[in-house]
PDB file of C-alpha atoms in Angstrom:
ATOM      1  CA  UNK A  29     -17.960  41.048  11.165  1.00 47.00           C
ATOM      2  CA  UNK A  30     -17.756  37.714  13.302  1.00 53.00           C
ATOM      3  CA  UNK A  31     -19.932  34.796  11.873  1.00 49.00           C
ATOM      4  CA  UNK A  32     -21.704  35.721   8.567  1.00 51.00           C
ATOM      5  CA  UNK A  33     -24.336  33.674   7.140  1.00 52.00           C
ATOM      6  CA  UNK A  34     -22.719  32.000   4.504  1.00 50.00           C
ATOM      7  CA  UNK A  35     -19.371  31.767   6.256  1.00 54.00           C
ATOM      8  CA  UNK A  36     -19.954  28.831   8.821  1.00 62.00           C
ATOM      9  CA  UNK A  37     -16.391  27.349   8.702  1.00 69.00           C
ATOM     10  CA  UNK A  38     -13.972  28.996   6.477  1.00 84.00           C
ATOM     11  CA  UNK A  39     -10.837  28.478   5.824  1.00 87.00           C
ATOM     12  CA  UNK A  40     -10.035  26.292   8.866  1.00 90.00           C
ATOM     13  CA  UNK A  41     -13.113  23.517   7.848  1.00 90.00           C
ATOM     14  CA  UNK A  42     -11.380  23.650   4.517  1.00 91.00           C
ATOM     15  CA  UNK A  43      -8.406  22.491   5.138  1.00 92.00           C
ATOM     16  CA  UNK A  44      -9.880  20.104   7.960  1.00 92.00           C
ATOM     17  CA  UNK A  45     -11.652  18.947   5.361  1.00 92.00           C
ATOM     18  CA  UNK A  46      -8.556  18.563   2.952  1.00 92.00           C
ATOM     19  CA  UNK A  47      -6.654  17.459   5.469  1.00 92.00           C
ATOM     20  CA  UNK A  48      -9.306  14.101   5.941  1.00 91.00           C
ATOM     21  CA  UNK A  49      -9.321  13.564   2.324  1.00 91.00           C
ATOM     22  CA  UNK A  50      -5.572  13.639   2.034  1.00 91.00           C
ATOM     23  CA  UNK A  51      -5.567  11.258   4.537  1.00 91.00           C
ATOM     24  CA  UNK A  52      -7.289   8.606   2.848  1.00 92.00           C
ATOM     25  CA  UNK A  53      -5.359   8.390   0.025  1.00 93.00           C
ATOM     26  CA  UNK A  54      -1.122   7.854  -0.815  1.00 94.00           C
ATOM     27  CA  UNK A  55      -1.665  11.448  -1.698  1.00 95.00           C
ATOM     28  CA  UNK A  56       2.164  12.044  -1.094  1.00 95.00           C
ATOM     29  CA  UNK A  57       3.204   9.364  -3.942  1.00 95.00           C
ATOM     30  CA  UNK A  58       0.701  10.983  -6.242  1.00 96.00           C
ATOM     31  CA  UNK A  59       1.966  14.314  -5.400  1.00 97.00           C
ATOM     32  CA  UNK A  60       5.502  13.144  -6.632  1.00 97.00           C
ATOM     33  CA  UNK A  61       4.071  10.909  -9.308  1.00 96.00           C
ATOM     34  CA  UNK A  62       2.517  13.735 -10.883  1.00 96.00           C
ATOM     35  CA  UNK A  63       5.349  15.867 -10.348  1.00 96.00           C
ATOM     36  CA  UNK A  64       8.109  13.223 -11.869  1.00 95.00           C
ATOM     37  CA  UNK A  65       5.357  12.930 -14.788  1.00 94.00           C
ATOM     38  CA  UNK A  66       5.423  16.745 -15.757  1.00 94.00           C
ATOM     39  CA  UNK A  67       9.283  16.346 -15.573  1.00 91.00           C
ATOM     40  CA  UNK A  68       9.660  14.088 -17.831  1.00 90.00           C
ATOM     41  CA  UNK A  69       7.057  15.668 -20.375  1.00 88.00           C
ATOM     42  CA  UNK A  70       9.093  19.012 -20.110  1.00 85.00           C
ATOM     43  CA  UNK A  71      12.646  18.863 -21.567  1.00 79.00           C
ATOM     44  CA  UNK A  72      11.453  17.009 -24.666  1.00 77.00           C
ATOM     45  CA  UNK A  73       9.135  19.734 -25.970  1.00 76.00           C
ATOM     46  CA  UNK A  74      11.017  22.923 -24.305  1.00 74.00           C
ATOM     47  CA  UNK A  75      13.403  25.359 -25.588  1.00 74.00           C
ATOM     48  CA  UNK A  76      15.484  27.786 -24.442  1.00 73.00           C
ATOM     49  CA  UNK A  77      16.676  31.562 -25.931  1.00 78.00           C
ATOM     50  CA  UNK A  78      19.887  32.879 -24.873  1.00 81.00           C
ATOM     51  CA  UNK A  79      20.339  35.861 -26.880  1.00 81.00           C
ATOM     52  CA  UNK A  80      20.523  34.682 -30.427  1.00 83.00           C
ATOM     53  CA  UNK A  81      21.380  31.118 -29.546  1.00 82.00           C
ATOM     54  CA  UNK A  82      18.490  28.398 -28.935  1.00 78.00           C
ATOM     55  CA  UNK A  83      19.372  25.315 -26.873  1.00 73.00           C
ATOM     56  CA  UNK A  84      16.879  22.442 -27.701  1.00 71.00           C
ATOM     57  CA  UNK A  85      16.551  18.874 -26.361  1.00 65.00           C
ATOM     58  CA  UNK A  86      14.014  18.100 -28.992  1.00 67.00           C
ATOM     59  CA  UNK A  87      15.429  14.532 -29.941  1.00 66.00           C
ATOM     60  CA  UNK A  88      13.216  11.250 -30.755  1.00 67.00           C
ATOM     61  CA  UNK A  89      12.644  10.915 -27.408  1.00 64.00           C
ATOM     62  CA  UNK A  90       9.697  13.227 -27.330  1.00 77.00           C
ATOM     63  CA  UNK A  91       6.853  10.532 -28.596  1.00 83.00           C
ATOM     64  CA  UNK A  92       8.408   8.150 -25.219  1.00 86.00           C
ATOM     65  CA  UNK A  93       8.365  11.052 -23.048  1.00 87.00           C
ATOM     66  CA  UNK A  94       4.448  12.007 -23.965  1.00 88.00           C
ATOM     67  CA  UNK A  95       3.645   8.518 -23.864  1.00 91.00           C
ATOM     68  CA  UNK A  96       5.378   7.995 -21.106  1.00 93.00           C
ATOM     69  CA  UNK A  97       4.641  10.924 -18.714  1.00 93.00           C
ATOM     70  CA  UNK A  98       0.805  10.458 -19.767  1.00 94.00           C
ATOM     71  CA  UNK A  99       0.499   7.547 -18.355  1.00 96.00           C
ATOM     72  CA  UNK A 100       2.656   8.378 -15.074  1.00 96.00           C
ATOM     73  CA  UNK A 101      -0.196  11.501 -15.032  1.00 97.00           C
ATOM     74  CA  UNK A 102      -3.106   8.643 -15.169  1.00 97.00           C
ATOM     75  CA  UNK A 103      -0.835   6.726 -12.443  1.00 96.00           C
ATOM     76  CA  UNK A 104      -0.905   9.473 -10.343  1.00 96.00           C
ATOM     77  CA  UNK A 105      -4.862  10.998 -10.657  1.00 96.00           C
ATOM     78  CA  UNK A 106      -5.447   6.771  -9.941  1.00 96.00           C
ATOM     79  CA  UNK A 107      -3.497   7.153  -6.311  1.00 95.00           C
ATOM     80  CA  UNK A 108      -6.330   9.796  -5.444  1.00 94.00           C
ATOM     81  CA  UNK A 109      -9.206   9.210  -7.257  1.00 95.00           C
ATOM     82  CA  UNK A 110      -8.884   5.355  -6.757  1.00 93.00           C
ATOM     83  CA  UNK A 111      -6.740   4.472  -3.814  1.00 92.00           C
ATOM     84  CA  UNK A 112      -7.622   0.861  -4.669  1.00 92.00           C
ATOM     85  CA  UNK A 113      -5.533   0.650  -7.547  1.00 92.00           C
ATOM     86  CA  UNK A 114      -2.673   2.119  -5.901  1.00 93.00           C
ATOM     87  CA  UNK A 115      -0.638  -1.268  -6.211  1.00 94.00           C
ATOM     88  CA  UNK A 116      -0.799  -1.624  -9.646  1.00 95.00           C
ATOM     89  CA  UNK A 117      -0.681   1.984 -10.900  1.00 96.00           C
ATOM     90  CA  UNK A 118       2.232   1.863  -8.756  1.00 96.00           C
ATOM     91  CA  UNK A 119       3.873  -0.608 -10.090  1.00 96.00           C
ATOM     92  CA  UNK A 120       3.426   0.579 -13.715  1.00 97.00           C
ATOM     93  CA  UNK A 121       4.827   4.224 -12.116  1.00 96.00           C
ATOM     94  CA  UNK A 122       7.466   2.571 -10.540  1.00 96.00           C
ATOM     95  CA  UNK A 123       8.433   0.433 -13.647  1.00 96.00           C
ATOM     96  CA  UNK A 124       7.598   3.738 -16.077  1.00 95.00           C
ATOM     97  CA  UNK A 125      10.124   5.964 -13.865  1.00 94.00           C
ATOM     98  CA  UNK A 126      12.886   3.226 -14.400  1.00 94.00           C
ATOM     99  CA  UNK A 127      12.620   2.978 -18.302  1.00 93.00           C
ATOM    100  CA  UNK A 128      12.479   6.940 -18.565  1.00 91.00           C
ATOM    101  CA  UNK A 129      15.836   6.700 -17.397  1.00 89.00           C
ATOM    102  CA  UNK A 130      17.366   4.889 -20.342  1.00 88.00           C
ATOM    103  CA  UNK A 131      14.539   6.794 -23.180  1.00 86.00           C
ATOM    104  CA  UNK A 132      13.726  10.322 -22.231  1.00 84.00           C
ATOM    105  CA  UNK A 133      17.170  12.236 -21.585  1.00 80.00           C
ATOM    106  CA  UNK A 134      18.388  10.456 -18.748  1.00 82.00           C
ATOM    107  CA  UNK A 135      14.847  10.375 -17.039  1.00 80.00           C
ATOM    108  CA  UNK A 136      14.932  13.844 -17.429  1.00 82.00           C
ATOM    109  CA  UNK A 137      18.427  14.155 -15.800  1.00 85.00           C
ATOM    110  CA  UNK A 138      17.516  11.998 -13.152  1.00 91.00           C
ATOM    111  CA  UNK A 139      15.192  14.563 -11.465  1.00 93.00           C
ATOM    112  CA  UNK A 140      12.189  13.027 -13.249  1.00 91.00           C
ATOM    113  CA  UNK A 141      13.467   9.225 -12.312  1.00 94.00           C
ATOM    114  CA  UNK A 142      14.267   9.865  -8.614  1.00 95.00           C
ATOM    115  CA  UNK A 143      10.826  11.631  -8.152  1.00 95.00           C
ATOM    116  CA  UNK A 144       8.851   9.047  -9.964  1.00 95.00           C
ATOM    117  CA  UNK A 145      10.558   6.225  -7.588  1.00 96.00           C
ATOM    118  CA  UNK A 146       9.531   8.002  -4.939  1.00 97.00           C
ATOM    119  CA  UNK A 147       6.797   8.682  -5.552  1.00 96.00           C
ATOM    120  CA  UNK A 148       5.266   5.104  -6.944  1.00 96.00           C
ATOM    121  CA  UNK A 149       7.091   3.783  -4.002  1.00 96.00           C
ATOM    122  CA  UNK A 150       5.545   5.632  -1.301  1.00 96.00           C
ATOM    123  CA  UNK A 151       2.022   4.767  -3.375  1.00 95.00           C
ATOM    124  CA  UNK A 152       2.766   1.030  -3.000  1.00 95.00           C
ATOM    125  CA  UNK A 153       3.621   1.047   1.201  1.00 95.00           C
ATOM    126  CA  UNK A 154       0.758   2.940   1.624  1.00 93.00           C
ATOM    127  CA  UNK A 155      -2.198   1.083   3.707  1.00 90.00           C
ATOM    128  CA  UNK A 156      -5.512   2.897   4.440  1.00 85.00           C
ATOM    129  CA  UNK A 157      -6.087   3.650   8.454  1.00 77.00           C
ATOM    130  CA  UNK A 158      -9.024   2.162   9.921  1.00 69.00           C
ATOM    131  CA  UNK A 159     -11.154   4.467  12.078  1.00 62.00           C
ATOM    132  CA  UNK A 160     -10.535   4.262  15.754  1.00 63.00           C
ATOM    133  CA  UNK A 161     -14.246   2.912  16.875  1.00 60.00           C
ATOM    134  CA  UNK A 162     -15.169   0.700  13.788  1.00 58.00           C
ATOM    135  CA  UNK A 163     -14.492  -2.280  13.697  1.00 55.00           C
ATOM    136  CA  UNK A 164     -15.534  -5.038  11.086  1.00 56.00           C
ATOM    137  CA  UNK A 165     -16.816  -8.305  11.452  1.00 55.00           C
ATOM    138  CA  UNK A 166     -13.332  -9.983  10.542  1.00 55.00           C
ATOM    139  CA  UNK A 167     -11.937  -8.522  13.290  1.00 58.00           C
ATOM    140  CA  UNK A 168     -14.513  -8.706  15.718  1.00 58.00           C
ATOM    141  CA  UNK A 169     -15.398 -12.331  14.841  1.00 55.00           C
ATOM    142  CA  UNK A 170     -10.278 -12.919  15.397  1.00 58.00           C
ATOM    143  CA  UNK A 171     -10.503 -11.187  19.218  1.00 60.00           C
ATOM    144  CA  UNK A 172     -13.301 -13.240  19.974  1.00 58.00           C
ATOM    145  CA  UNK A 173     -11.747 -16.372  18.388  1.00 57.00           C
ATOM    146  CA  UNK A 174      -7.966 -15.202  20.077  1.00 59.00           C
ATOM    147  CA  UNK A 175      -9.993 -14.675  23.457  1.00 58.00           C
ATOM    148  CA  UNK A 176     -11.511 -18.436  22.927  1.00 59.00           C
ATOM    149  CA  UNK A 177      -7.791 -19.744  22.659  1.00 56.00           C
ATOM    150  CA  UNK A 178      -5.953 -18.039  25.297  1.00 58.00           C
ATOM    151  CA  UNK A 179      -8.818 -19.045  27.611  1.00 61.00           C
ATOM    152  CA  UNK A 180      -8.702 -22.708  26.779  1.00 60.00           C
ATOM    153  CA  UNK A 181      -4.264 -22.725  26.128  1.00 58.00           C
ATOM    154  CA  UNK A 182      -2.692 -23.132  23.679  1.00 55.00           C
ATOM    155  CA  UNK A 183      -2.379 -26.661  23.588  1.00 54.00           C
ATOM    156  CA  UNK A 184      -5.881 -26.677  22.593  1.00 54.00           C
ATOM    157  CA  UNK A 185      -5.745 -25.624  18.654  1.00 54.00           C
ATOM    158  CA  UNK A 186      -2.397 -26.654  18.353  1.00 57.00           C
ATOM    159  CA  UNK A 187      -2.013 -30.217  16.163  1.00 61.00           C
ATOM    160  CA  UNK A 188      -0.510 -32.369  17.165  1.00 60.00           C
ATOM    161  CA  UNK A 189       2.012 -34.972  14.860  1.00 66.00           C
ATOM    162  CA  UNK A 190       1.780 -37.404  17.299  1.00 65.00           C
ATOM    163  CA  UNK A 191      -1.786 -39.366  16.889  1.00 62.00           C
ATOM    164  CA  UNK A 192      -3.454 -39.479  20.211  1.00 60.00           C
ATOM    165  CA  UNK A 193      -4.919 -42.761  21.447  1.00 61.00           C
ATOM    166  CA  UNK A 194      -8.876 -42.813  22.180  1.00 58.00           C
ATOM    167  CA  UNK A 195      -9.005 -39.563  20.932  1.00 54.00           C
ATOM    168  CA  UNK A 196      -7.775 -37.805  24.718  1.00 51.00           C
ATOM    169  CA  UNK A 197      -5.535 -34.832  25.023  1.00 53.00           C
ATOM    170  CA  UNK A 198      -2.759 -34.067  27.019  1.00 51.00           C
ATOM    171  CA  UNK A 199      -3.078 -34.826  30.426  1.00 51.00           C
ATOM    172  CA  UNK A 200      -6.859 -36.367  29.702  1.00 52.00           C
ATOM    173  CA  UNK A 201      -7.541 -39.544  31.240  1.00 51.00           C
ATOM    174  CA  UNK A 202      -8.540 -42.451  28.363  1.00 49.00           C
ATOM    175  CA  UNK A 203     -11.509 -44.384  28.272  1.00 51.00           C
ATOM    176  CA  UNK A 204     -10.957 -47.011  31.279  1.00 50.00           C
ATOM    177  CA  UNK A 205      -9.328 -44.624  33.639  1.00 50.00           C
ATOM    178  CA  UNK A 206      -5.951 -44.300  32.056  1.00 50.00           C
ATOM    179  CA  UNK A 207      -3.672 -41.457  31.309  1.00 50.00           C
ATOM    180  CA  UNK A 208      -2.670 -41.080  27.270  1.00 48.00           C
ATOM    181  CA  UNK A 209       1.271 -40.787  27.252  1.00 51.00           C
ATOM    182  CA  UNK A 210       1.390 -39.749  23.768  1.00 49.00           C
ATOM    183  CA  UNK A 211       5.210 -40.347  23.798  1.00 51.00           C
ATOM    184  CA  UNK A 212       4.425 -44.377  23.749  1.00 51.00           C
ATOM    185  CA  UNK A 213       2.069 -43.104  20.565  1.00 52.00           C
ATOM    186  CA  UNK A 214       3.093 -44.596  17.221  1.00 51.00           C
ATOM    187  CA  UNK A 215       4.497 -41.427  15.328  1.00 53.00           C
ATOM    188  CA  UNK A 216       3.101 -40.745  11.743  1.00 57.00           C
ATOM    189  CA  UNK A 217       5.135 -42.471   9.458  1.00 55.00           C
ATOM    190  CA  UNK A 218       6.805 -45.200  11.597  1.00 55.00           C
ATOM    191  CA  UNK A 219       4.432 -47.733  11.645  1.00 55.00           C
ATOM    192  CA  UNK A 220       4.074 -50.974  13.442  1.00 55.00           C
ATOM    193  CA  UNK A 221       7.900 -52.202  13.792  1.00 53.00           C
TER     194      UNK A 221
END
């Protein structure tokens, strides 16, 4: 039966609704963040049975790697819980990813180091998207300011190093009915010679 009760968008509104969080948030470089993280926890505490023979990689590296992939976890729940932080959680990813390479088996045979780059990198370029129709007062308050210049040139707002005499602009007349010729102007710096 078409359009229960309970069922007013389903699955579609979900993942519109997934798809607008995701968007709001370096949810990629968290996504590889988290997965370099559980990487680098694994090889540390796993073990595998072949027959009667066990191959371990339990070494002293294990306390580094739980330290280390705990945090990258925190690092990675902080790109999309608090997209705010994403520049320094990314930066302690990013530097995290690089010393797992040297303590916890070759950052977990690189796997766990190239993922963890990634993904603290892609964390770091992200920028959050301003909706199409709002606009703040910063940038309402620079188009009205850039409007201002370009009507009045540019000549206007830009200083000049040479001081102008009588206080007229380019091709101003003085007080008295003259014209300023600011290359007769005394420069800054050269003084009366």
């Amino acid at each position: 039966m078409r359009g229960t009760i309970g069922n007013r968008g389903g699955v579609p509104a979900v993942l519109a609704g997934f798809r607008r969080w995701r968007r709001t948030r370096p949810f990629w470089g968290g996504l590889f963040t988290l997965l370099a993280a559980l990487l680098l926890l694994y090889p540390p505490y796993a073990s595998l049975k072949f027959g009667d023979i066990e191959v371990s990689l339990r070494t002293t590296a294990g306390i580094s790697a739980l330290v280390i992939g705990v945090v990258m976890i925190a690092c990675a729940l902080s790109f999309w819980i608090r997209p705010e932080w994403r520049l320094s959680a990314g930066i302690v990813a990013l530097l995290l990813s690089l010393v797992a390479l040297v303590v916890v088996n070759l950052g977990s045979f690189l796997i766990g180091t190239t993922l963890g780059v990634i993904g603290s990198s892609l964390a770091i370029a992200w920028s959050p998207r301003r909706a199409p129709g709002r606009e703040t007062r910063e940038t309402a308050a620079d188009r009205s300011g850039r409007s201002e210049r370009a009507r009045r040139g540019p000549a206007a707002y830009k200083p000049s190093p040479v001081p102008r005499e009588n206080g007229a602009r380019e091709g101003e007349t003085a007080r008295g009915g003259e014209t300023a010729d600011l290359t007769e102007a005394t420069r800054i710096g050269e003084g009366d010679k």
